[in-house]
PDB file of C-alpha atoms in Angstrom:
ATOM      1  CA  UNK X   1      36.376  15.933  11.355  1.00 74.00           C
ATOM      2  CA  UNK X   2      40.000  15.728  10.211  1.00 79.00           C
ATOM      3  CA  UNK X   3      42.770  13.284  11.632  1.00 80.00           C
ATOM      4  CA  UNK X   4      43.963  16.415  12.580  1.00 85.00           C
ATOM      5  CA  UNK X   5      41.390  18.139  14.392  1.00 89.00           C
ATOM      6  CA  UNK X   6      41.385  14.915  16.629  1.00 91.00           C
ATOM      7  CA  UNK X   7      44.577  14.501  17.339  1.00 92.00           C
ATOM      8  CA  UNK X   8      44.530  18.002  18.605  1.00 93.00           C
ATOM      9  CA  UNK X   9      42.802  17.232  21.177  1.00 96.00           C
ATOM     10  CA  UNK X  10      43.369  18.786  24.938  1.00 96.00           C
ATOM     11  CA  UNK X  11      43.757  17.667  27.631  1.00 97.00           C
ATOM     12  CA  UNK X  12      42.291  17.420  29.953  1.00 98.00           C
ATOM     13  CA  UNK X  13      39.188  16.301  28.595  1.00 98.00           C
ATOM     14  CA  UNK X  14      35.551  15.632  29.226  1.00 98.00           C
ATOM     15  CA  UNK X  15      33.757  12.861  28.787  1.00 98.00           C
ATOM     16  CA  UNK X  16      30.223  12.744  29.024  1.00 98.00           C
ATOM     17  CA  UNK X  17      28.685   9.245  29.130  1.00 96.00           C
ATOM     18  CA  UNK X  18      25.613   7.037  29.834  1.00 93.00           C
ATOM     19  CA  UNK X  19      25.917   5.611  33.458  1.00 91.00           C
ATOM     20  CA  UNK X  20      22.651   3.461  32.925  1.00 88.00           C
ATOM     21  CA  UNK X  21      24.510   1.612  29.678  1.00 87.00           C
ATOM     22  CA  UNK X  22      26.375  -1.914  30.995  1.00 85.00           C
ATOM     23  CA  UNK X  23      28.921  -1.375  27.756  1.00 83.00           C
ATOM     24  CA  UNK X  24      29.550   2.418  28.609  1.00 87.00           C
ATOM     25  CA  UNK X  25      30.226   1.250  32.348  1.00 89.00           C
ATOM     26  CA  UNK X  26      33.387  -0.760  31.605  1.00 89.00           C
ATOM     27  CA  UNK X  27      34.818   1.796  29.621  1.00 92.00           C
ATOM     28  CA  UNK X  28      34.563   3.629  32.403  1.00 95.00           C
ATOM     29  CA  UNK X  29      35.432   1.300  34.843  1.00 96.00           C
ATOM     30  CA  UNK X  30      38.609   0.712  32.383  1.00 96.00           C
ATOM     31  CA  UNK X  31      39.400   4.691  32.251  1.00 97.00           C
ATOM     32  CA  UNK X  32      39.274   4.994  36.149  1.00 96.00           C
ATOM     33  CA  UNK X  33      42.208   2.293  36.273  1.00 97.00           C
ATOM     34  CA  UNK X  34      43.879   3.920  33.360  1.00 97.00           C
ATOM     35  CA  UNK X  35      47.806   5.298  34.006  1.00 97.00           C
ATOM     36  CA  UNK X  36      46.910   8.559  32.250  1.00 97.00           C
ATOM     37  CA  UNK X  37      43.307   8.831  34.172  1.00 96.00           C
ATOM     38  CA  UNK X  38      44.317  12.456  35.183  1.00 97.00           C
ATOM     39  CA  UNK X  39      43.315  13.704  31.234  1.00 98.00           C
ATOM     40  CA  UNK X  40      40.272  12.297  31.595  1.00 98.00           C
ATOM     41  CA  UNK X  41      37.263  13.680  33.294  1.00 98.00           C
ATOM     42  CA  UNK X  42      34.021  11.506  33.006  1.00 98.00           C
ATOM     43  CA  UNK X  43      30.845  12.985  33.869  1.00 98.00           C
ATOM     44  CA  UNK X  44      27.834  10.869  33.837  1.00 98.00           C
ATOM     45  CA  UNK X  45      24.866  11.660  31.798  1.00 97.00           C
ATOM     46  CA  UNK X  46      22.086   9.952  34.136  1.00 96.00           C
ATOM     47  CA  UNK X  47      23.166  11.212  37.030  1.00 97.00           C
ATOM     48  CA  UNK X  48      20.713  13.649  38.908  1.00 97.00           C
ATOM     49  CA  UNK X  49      22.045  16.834  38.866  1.00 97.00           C
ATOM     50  CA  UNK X  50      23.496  16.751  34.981  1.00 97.00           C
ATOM     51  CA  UNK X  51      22.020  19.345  32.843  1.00 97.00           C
ATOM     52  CA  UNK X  52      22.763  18.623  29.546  1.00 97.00           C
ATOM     53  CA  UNK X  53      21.627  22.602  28.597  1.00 97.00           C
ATOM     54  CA  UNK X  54      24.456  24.121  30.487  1.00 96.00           C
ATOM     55  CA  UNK X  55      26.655  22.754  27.984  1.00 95.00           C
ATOM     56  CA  UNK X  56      24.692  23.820  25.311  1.00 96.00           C
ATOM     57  CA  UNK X  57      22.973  19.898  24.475  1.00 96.00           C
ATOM     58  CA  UNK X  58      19.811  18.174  24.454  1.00 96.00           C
ATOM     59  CA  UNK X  59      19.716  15.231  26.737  1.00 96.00           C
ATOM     60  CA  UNK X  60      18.415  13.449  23.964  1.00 94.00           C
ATOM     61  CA  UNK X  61      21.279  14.937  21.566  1.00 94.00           C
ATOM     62  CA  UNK X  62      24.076  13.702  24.206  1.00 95.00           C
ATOM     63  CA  UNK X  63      22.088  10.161  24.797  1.00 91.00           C
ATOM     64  CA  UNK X  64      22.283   9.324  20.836  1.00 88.00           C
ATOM     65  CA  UNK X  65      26.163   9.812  20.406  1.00 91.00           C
ATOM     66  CA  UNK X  66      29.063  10.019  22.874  1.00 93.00           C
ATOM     67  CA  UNK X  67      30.336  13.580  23.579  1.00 97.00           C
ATOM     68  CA  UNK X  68      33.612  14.846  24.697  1.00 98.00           C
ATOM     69  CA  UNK X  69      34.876  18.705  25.288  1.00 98.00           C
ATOM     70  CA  UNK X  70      38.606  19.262  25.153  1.00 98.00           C
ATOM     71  CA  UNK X  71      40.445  21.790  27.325  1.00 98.00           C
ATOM     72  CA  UNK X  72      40.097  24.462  24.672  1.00 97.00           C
ATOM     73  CA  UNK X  73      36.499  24.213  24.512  1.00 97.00           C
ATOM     74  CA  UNK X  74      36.344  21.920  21.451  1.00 97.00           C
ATOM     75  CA  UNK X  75      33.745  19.806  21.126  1.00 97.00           C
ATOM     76  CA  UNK X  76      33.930  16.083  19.727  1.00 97.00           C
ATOM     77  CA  UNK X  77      31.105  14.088  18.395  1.00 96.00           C
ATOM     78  CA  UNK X  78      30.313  10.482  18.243  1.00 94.00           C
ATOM     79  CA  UNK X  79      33.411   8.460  16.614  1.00 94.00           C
ATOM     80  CA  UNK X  80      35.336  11.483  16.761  1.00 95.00           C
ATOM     81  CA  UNK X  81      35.104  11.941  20.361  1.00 96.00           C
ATOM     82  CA  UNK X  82      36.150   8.468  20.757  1.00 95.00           C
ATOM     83  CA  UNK X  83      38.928   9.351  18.413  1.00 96.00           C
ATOM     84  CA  UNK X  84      40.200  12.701  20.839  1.00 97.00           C
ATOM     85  CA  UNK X  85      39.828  10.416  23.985  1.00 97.00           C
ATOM     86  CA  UNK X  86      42.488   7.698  22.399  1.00 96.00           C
ATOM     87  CA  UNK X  87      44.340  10.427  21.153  1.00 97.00           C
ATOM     88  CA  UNK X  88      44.544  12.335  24.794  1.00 97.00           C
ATOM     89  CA  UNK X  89      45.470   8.521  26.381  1.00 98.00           C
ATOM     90  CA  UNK X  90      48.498   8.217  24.235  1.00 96.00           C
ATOM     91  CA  UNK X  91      46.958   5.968  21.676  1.00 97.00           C
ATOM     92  CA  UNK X  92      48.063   8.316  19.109  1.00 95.00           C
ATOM     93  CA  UNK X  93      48.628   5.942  16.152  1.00 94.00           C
ATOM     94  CA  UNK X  94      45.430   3.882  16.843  1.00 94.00           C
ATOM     95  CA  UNK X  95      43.460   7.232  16.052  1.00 94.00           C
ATOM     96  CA  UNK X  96      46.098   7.987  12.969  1.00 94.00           C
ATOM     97  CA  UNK X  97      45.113   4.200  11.689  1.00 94.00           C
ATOM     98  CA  UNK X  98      41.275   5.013  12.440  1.00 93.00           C
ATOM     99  CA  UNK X  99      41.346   7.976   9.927  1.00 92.00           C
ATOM    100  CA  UNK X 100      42.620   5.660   6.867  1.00 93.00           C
ATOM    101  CA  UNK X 101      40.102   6.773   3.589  1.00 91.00           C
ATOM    102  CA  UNK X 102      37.779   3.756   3.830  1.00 92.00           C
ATOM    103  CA  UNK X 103      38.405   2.655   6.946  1.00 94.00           C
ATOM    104  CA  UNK X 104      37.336   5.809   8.645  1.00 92.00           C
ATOM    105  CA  UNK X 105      33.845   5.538   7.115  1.00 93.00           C
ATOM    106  CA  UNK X 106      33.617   1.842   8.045  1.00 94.00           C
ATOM    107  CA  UNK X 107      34.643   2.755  11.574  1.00 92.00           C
ATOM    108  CA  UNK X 108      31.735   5.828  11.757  1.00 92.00           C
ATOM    109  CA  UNK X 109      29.143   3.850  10.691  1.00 93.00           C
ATOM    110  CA  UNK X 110      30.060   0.930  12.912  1.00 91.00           C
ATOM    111  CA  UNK X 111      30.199   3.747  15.275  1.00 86.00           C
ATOM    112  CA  UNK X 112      26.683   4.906  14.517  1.00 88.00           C
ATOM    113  CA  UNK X 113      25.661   1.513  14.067  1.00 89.00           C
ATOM    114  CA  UNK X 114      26.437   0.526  17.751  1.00 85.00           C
ATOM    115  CA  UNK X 115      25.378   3.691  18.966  1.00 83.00           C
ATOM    116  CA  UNK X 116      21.898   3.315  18.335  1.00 83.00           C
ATOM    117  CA  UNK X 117      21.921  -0.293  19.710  1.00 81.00           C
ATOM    118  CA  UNK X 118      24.511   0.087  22.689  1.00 77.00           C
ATOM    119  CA  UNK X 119      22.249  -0.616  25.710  1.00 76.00           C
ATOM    120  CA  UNK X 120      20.209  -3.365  24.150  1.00 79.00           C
ATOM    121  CA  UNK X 121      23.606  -4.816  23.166  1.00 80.00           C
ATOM    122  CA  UNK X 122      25.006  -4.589  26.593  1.00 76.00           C
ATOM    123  CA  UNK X 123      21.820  -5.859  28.490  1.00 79.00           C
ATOM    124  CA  UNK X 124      22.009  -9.210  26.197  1.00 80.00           C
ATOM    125  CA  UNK X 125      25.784  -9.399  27.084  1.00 78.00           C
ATOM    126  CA  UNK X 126      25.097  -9.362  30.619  1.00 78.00           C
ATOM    127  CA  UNK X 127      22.275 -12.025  30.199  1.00 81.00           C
ATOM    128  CA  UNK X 128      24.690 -14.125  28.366  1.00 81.00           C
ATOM    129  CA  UNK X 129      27.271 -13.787  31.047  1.00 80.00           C
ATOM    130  CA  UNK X 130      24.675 -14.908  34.059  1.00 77.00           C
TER     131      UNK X 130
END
């Protein structure tokens, strides 16, 4: 996806993310405190009554890479959706920066690369921390 396609974004937007994941629970925690919260509307993967077919998903699609849906309908996959979501908060030139040639393909794999390993990752962080 483009810079610009993410910077496009709409507010407001939704963000659907793993409850059950310790390093997806303080981003939340950090978005509910946010000043611009009100673009922002998180819906929680794990909880009982999601369906991930009514918007068109796979559970198992929407567990392997962060999804967000813009006011227009648009959706945004993986880095990219973290890219919309900064861009929708204001952090406009953090997402311009992201989108660098080379560094945007550094910051998608990292992306992927965490991804895959996010709740492990967050399960030995909490260990640590205890």
């Amino acid at each position: 996806m483009s810079r610009r396609d993410t910077l496009a974004a709409t507010p407001p937007v939704t963000l659907y993310h793993d409850g059950d994941c310790p390093l997806c629970q303080r981003e939340v925690a950090w978005l509910e405190r946010h000043p611009r919260r009100a673009r922002v509307v998180l819906v929680d993967i794990q909880a009982p009554d999601f369906d991930a077919t009514a918007q068109g998903r796979t559970f198992e699609e929407m567990m392997g890479r962060l999804h967000l849906q813009d006011a227009r309908g648009h959706w945004y996959i993986g880095m990219d959706a973290s890219r919309a979501l900064y861009a929708v908060l204001g952090y406009r030139r953090l997402v311009w920066i992201s989108t660098l040639p080379g560094l945007a393909g550094l910051m998608d794999a990292g992306y992927r690369w965490f991804a895959r390993r996010r709740v492990r990752l967050g399960r030995w962080l909490e260990a640590r921390r205890r």
